[in-house]
mmCIF file of C-alpha atoms in Angstrom:
data_model
loop_
_atom_site.group_PDB
_atom_site.id
_atom_site.type_symbol
_atom_site.label_atom_id
_atom_site.label_comp_id
_atom_site.label_asym_id
_atom_site.label_seq_id
_atom_site.Cartn_x
_atom_site.Cartn_y
_atom_site.Cartn_z
ATOM 1 C CA MET T 212 0.151 11.259 -17.893
ATOM 2 C CA LEU T 213 3.923 10.891 -17.588
ATOM 3 C CA ASN T 214 4.222 14.616 -17.016
ATOM 4 C CA MET T 215 1.673 14.353 -14.197
ATOM 5 C CA ILE T 216 3.604 11.490 -12.608
ATOM 6 C CA TYR T 217 6.908 13.352 -12.859
ATOM 7 C CA ALA T 218 5.319 16.463 -11.384
ATOM 8 C CA ASP T 219 3.776 14.572 -8.463
ATOM 9 C CA ILE T 220 7.004 12.696 -7.690
ATOM 10 C CA TYR T 221 9.034 15.906 -7.949
ATOM 11 C CA LYS T 222 6.622 17.738 -5.658
ATOM 12 C CA MET T 223 6.754 14.953 -3.097
ATOM 13 C CA LEU T 224 10.521 14.496 -3.053
ATOM 14 C CA LYS T 225 11.147 18.247 -2.849
ATOM 15 C CA SER T 226 8.635 18.756 -0.059
ATOM 16 C CA GLY T 227 9.848 19.636 3.417
ATOM 17 C CA SER T 228 7.254 17.256 4.829
ATOM 18 C CA ILE T 229 8.762 14.180 3.182
ATOM 19 C CA LYS T 230 12.169 15.144 4.522
ATOM 20 C CA ILE T 231 10.783 15.359 8.055
ATOM 21 C CA VAL T 232 8.970 12.045 7.723
ATOM 22 C CA PHE T 233 12.099 10.457 6.238
ATOM 23 C CA ALA T 234 14.141 11.719 9.191
ATOM 24 C CA ILE T 235 11.611 10.098 11.518
ATOM 25 C CA THR T 236 11.997 6.721 9.816
ATOM 26 C CA VAL T 237 15.796 7.004 9.981
ATOM 27 C CA LEU T 238 15.561 7.601 13.722
ATOM 28 C CA THR T 239 12.978 4.892 14.382
ATOM 29 C CA SER T 240 14.854 2.304 12.296
ATOM 30 C CA LEU T 241 17.985 2.943 14.370
ATOM 31 C CA LEU T 242 15.998 2.724 17.596
ATOM 32 C CA MET T 243 14.469 -0.554 16.396
ATOM 33 C CA ALA T 244 17.911 -2.088 15.861
ATOM 34 C CA VAL T 245 19.461 -0.647 19.027
ATOM 35 C CA MET T 246 16.612 -1.753 21.280
ATOM 36 C CA GLY T 247 16.459 -5.174 19.655
ATOM 37 C CA ASN T 248 20.171 -5.627 20.309
ATOM 38 C CA ALA T 249 19.866 -4.370 23.897
ATOM 39 C CA ILE T 250 17.030 -6.811 24.639
ATOM 40 C CA ALA T 251 18.951 -9.740 23.129
ATOM 41 C CA ASN T 252 22.037 -8.960 25.207
ATOM 42 C CA GLY T 253 20.163 -8.396 28.460
ATOM 43 C CA ARG T 254 20.742 -4.666 28.682
ATOM 44 C CA LEU T 255 16.988 -4.186 28.469
ATOM 45 C CA SER T 256 14.247 -6.394 29.881
ATOM 46 C CA ALA T 257 12.186 -8.453 27.435
ATOM 47 C CA GLU T 258 9.249 -6.363 28.634
ATOM 48 C CA PHE T 259 10.596 -3.553 26.450
ATOM 49 C CA GLY T 260 9.834 -5.647 23.369
ATOM 50 C CA GLY T 261 6.464 -3.928 23.027
ATOM 51 C CA ILE T 262 8.151 -0.523 23.081
ATOM 52 C CA ALA T 263 10.695 -1.677 20.511
ATOM 53 C CA PHE T 264 7.802 -2.767 18.280
ATOM 54 C CA LEU T 265 6.512 0.820 18.325
ATOM 55 C CA PHE T 266 9.617 1.771 16.345
ATOM 56 C CA SER T 267 9.281 -1.126 13.885
ATOM 57 C CA ASP T 268 8.603 -0.616 10.201
ATOM 58 C CA VAL T 269 5.116 -2.156 10.318
ATOM 59 C CA ASN T 270 3.915 0.111 13.109
ATOM 60 C CA VAL T 271 5.618 3.322 12.011
ATOM 61 C CA ILE T 272 4.696 3.005 8.335
ATOM 62 C CA SER T 273 1.045 2.315 9.210
ATOM 63 C CA ILE T 274 0.962 5.835 10.639
ATOM 64 C CA LEU T 275 3.335 7.676 8.318
ATOM 65 C CA GLY T 276 1.862 6.031 5.222
ATOM 66 C CA GLY T 277 -1.474 7.603 6.088
ATOM 67 C CA VAL T 278 0.298 10.897 6.719
ATOM 68 C CA ILE T 279 1.925 10.804 3.274
ATOM 69 C CA ALA T 280 -1.413 10.068 1.607
ATOM 70 C CA GLY T 281 -3.081 12.819 3.595
ATOM 71 C CA ILE T 282 -0.437 15.410 2.809
ATOM 72 C CA PHE T 283 0.136 14.703 -0.872
ATOM 73 C CA ILE T 284 -3.291 13.622 -2.028
ATOM 74 C CA CYS T 285 -5.764 15.390 0.230
ATOM 75 C CA SER T 286 -3.847 18.668 -0.070
ATOM 76 C CA ASP T 287 -4.444 18.658 -3.828
ATOM 77 C CA PHE T 288 -8.150 19.041 -3.121
ATOM 78 C CA GLU T 289 -7.482 22.043 -0.885
ATOM 79 C CA ASN T 290 -5.257 23.837 -3.392
ATOM 80 C CA LYS T 291 -7.546 22.854 -6.293
ATOM 81 C CA THR T 292 -4.782 21.026 -8.176
ATOM 82 C CA ILE T 293 -7.045 18.067 -8.912
ATOM 83 C CA HIS T 294 -9.885 20.384 -9.935
ATOM 84 C CA GLU T 295 -7.606 22.121 -12.439
ATOM 85 C CA ALA T 296 -6.387 18.801 -13.845
ATOM 86 C CA ILE T 297 -9.956 17.621 -14.400
ATOM 87 C CA ALA T 298 -10.926 20.983 -15.933
ATOM 88 C CA CYS T 299 -8.001 20.678 -18.365
ATOM 89 C CA GLY T 300 -9.397 17.381 -19.625
ATOM 90 C CA CYS T 301 -7.241 14.934 -17.694
ATOM 91 C CA SER T 302 -9.141 11.726 -16.978
ATOM 92 C CA ARG T 303 -9.751 10.753 -13.391
ATOM 93 C CA GLY T 304 -8.209 7.360 -14.032
ATOM 94 C CA LYS T 305 -4.916 9.019 -14.971
ATOM 95 C CA ILE T 306 -5.106 11.149 -11.838
ATOM 96 C CA VAL T 307 -5.485 8.020 -9.712
ATOM 97 C CA ILE T 308 -2.484 6.371 -11.389
ATOM 98 C CA SER T 309 -0.351 9.493 -11.038
ATOM 99 C CA LYS T 310 -1.121 9.894 -7.349
ATOM 100 C CA ALA T 311 -0.575 6.177 -6.763
ATOM 101 C CA VAL T 312 2.865 6.118 -8.420
ATOM 102 C CA ALA T 313 4.018 9.172 -6.456
ATOM 103 C CA PHE T 314 2.585 7.714 -3.241
ATOM 104 C CA PHE T 315 4.388 4.383 -3.703
ATOM 105 C CA CYS T 316 7.652 6.207 -4.428
ATOM 106 C CA GLY T 317 7.207 7.993 -1.108
ATOM 107 C CA ILE T 318 6.576 4.698 0.703
ATOM 108 C CA VAL T 319 9.724 3.153 -0.786
ATOM 109 C CA VAL T 320 11.751 6.158 0.375
ATOM 110 C CA LEU T 321 10.349 5.814 3.902
ATOM 111 C CA LEU T 322 11.166 2.096 4.058
ATOM 112 C CA LEU T 323 14.726 2.393 2.777
ATOM 113 C CA PRO T 324 16.140 3.282 6.237
ATOM 114 C CA TYR T 325 14.637 0.075 7.653
ATOM 115 C CA GLY T 326 16.175 -1.984 4.884
ATOM 116 C CA ALA T 327 19.536 -0.275 5.402
ATOM 117 C CA ALA T 328 19.402 -0.654 9.207
ATOM 118 C CA THR T 329 18.484 -4.332 8.901
ATOM 119 C CA GLY T 330 21.228 -5.049 6.360
ATOM 120 C CA ILE T 331 23.906 -3.226 8.364
ATOM 121 C CA ALA T 332 22.820 -4.849 11.638
ATOM 122 C CA LEU T 333 22.948 -8.331 10.122
ATOM 123 C CA SER T 334 26.343 -7.689 8.534
ATOM 124 C CA LEU T 335 27.713 -6.732 11.965
ATOM 125 C CA GLY T 336 26.700 -10.150 13.270
ATOM 126 C CA GLY T 337 25.037 -9.012 16.482
ATOM 127 C CA ASN T 338 22.091 -10.590 18.260
ATOM 128 C CA TYR T 339 18.655 -9.008 18.006
ATOM 129 C CA ASN T 340 15.577 -10.104 19.881
ATOM 130 C CA PRO T 341 12.511 -7.835 19.890
ATOM 131 C CA GLY T 342 10.450 -10.264 21.911
ATOM 132 C CA LYS T 343 7.242 -11.851 20.689
ATOM 133 C CA ASP T 344 6.094 -8.791 18.717
ATOM 134 C CA SER T 345 7.888 -8.695 15.382
ATOM 135 C CA LEU T 346 6.837 -8.390 11.767
ATOM 136 C CA GLY T 347 8.414 -7.313 8.522
ATOM 137 C CA PHE T 348 11.999 -6.063 8.730
ATOM 138 C CA PHE T 349 11.960 -6.444 12.523
ATOM 139 C CA TYR T 350 11.121 -10.137 12.146
ATOM 140 C CA LEU T 351 13.823 -10.595 9.506
ATOM 141 C CA LEU T 352 16.352 -8.902 11.782
ATOM 142 C CA ALA T 353 15.452 -11.092 14.751
ATOM 143 C CA LYS T 354 15.405 -14.414 12.898
ATOM 144 C CA GLU T 355 18.655 -13.873 11.024
ATOM 145 C CA SER T 356 20.583 -12.302 13.911
ATOM 146 C CA GLY T 357 23.719 -14.086 15.011
ATOM 147 C CA ALA T 358 24.099 -15.823 11.657
ATOM 148 C CA ILE T 359 27.160 -15.271 9.505
ATOM 149 C CA LEU T 360 25.994 -13.835 6.216
ATOM 150 C CA LYS T 361 27.823 -15.066 3.157
ATOM 151 C CA GLY T 362 28.172 -13.330 -0.172
ATOM 152 C CA ALA T 363 25.747 -15.835 -1.666
ATOM 153 C CA ASP T 364 23.106 -14.735 0.859
ATOM 154 C CA LEU T 365 23.112 -11.125 -0.317
ATOM 155 C CA PRO T 366 20.887 -11.554 -3.425
ATOM 156 C CA LYS T 367 18.320 -13.511 -1.386
ATOM 157 C CA LEU T 368 18.422 -10.895 1.390
ATOM 158 C CA ILE T 369 17.832 -8.083 -1.106
ATOM 159 C CA LEU T 370 14.984 -10.010 -2.740
ATOM 160 C CA VAL T 371 13.295 -10.637 0.613
ATOM 161 C CA MET T 372 13.623 -6.930 1.472
ATOM 162 C CA ILE T 373 12.087 -5.958 -1.859
ATOM 163 C CA ALA T 374 9.236 -8.384 -1.209
ATOM 164 C CA LEU T 375 8.665 -6.890 2.260
ATOM 165 C CA ILE T 376 8.567 -3.388 0.798
ATOM 166 C CA MET T 377 6.094 -4.574 -1.829
ATOM 167 C CA VAL T 378 3.854 -6.188 0.801
ATOM 168 C CA LEU T 379 3.818 -3.082 2.983
ATOM 169 C CA ALA T 380 3.231 -0.833 -0.028
ATOM 170 C CA SER T 381 0.295 -2.961 -1.152
ATOM 171 C CA GLN T 382 -1.220 -2.792 2.317
ATOM 172 C CA LEU T 383 -0.872 0.987 2.245
ATOM 173 C CA SER T 384 -2.520 1.182 -1.188
ATOM 174 C CA VAL T 385 -5.781 1.284 0.754
ATOM 175 C CA CYS T 386 -4.820 4.845 1.752
ATOM 176 C CA ILE T 387 -5.219 6.023 -1.858
ATOM 177 C CA PRO T 388 -9.010 5.563 -2.133
ATOM 178 C CA LEU T 389 -9.394 6.818 1.440
ATOM 179 C CA ALA T 390 -7.521 10.021 0.591
ATOM 180 C CA LEU T 391 -9.337 10.596 -2.708
ATOM 181 C CA LEU T 392 -12.771 10.027 -1.209
ATOM 182 C CA LEU T 393 -12.452 11.416 2.326
ATOM 183 C CA LYS T 394 -10.176 14.365 1.406
ATOM 184 C CA LYS T 395 -9.260 14.820 5.094
ATOM 185 C CA PRO T 396 -5.729 13.866 6.245
ATOM 186 C CA VAL T 397 -6.802 13.240 9.852
ATOM 187 C CA LEU T 398 -9.511 10.822 8.730
ATOM 188 C CA VAL T 399 -7.121 8.974 6.430
ATOM 189 C CA VAL T 400 -4.468 8.523 9.139
ATOM 190 C CA GLY T 401 -6.947 7.458 11.802
ATOM 191 C CA LEU T 402 -8.963 5.140 9.607
ATOM 192 C CA TYR T 403 -5.964 3.374 8.083
ATOM 193 C CA TYR T 404 -4.323 2.889 11.471
ATOM 194 C CA GLY T 405 -7.578 1.290 12.595
ATOM 195 C CA ILE T 406 -7.479 -0.959 9.525
ATOM 196 C CA SER T 407 -3.904 -2.014 10.322
ATOM 197 C CA ILE T 408 -4.884 -2.937 13.889
ATOM 198 C CA MET T 409 -7.906 -4.874 12.672
ATOM 199 C CA SER T 410 -5.804 -6.699 10.056
ATOM 200 C CA ALA T 411 -3.444 -7.862 12.796
ATOM 201 C CA GLN T 412 -6.390 -9.235 14.763
ATOM 202 C CA LEU T 413 -7.678 -11.024 11.669
ATOM 203 C CA LEU T 414 -4.224 -12.530 11.138
ATOM 204 C CA GLY T 415 -4.475 -14.129 14.564
ATOM 205 C CA LEU T 416 -7.958 -15.387 13.724
ATOM 206 C CA ALA T 417 -6.708 -16.869 10.446
ATOM 207 C CA ARG T 418 -4.155 -18.958 12.316
ATOM 208 C CA ASN T 419 -7.005 -20.875 13.959
ATOM 209 C CA HIS T 420 -9.294 -21.250 10.925
ATOM 210 C CA GLU T 421 -7.832 -22.952 7.874
ATOM 211 C CA ILE T 422 -10.451 -21.821 5.354
ATOM 212 C CA PHE T 423 -10.296 -18.190 6.474
ATOM 213 C CA ASP T 424 -6.495 -18.400 6.451
ATOM 214 C CA LYS T 425 -6.517 -19.421 2.764
ATOM 215 C CA ILE T 426 -8.898 -16.589 1.882
ATOM 216 C CA TYR T 427 -7.013 -14.007 3.930
ATOM 217 C CA ALA T 428 -3.737 -15.131 2.316
ATOM 218 C CA LEU T 429 -5.096 -13.762 -0.964
ATOM 219 C CA THR T 430 -4.479 -10.291 0.476
ATOM 220 C CA PRO T 431 -1.134 -8.803 1.585
ATOM 221 C CA PHE T 432 -2.504 -8.618 5.130
ATOM 222 C CA GLY T 433 -2.691 -12.404 5.489
ATOM 223 C CA GLY T 434 -0.430 -15.372 4.954
ATOM 224 C CA ASP T 435 3.181 -15.316 6.090
ATOM 225 C CA TYR T 436 4.138 -12.355 3.948
ATOM 226 C CA LEU T 437 5.423 -10.304 6.889
ATOM 227 C CA PHE T 438 7.347 -13.280 8.295
ATOM 228 C CA MET T 439 9.865 -13.817 5.517
ATOM 229 C CA THR T 440 13.504 -14.685 6.184
ATOM 230 C CA LEU T 441 16.436 -16.093 4.230
ATOM 231 C CA LYS T 442 14.928 -19.524 4.829
ATOM 232 C CA THR T 443 11.711 -18.587 3.028
ATOM 233 C CA GLY T 444 11.357 -20.490 -0.221
ATOM 234 C CA MET T 445 11.591 -18.632 -3.513
ATOM 235 C CA GLY T 446 8.087 -19.794 -4.345
ATOM 236 C CA ASP T 447 6.711 -18.121 -1.215
ATOM 237 C CA VAL T 448 8.654 -14.933 -1.925
ATOM 238 C CA GLY T 449 7.269 -14.928 -5.456
ATOM 239 C CA LYS T 450 3.762 -15.512 -4.121
ATOM 240 C CA SER T 451 4.074 -12.498 -1.824
ATOM 241 C CA LEU T 452 5.072 -10.335 -4.789
ATOM 242 C CA ALA T 453 2.227 -11.661 -6.951
ATOM 243 C CA VAL T 454 -0.427 -11.225 -4.251
ATOM 244 C CA SER T 455 0.807 -7.702 -3.513
ATOM 245 C CA LEU T 456 0.788 -6.671 -7.169
ATOM 246 C CA VAL T 457 -2.679 -8.090 -7.838
ATOM 247 C CA PHE T 458 -4.012 -6.411 -4.689
ATOM 248 C CA ILE T 459 -2.584 -3.040 -5.750
ATOM 249 C CA LEU T 460 -4.098 -3.331 -9.224
ATOM 250 C CA LEU T 461 -7.457 -4.334 -7.751
ATOM 251 C CA VAL T 462 -7.464 -1.416 -5.288
ATOM 252 C CA LEU T 463 -6.488 1.078 -7.999
ATOM 253 C CA GLY T 464 -9.123 -0.318 -10.378
ATOM 254 C CA ILE T 465 -11.856 0.045 -7.762
ATOM 255 C CA THR T 466 -10.549 3.482 -6.813
ATOM 256 C CA ALA T 467 -10.616 4.683 -10.427
ATOM 257 C CA GLY T 468 -14.165 3.420 -10.857
ATOM 258 C CA VAL T 469 -15.453 5.060 -7.668
ATOM 259 C CA PHE T 470 -13.475 8.294 -8.166
ATOM 260 C CA ARG T 471 -14.830 8.616 -11.703
ATOM 261 C CA LYS T 472 -18.333 8.976 -10.287
ATOM 262 C CA ALA T 473 -17.426 10.992 -7.197
ATOM 263 C CA GLU T 474 -18.482 14.608 -6.925
ATOM 264 C CA ILE T 475 -15.546 17.022 -6.770
ATOM 265 C CA LYS T 476 -16.209 20.190 -4.799
#
């Protein structure tokens, strides 16, 4: 199975598609920081906050994550790579794990520019205000802007960034069963983007219903997992990591069980 994982990761990282998608996230992460700074300093109206959010990590990755799954999982059905692996005796469970590991590596690569842009922007000490629409790295950037970061803050900042990456990756884990079962990149991208929009609506609903909020917080889509800052307690950061990991394992377990019985044509 290790050879399969290495092969999938190598294929993804050497692909021209991942380089293009990575370039997009580099550009959008810079635009996120630049527009956030312009809004905070009055060079742009606060009305542009919605446009700035379009370049945020949460919005961009909800689209590009589906694209990555569509390109690197669905394409293996078209070129018969998965068919050959099954014919050679490789279990479907191992195929799911291999694709998942490669997929998560791709997601981490795509989110690195946002982490770098946020860290650099905060170290420069500027003000950033995206308006009312902010989640993930955009929220961290806005809430910590203007503060003087000390050396002691760096480990906590890195940990919060890792937790944010983990939360976003766990949300995107839903793309894996979609890609393996639907086998159509367009369907995966469209359906997951719809799920991300619906999850945001449910987050608003959870704020007004305590019981639903507690239930929804058991998934990476709920709780305050996309609203972490340096002031977030270590217990809450740890909870976000635990919930994300359990959710990923649950999704992969269900995916392996369903994919094992799925008909491969």
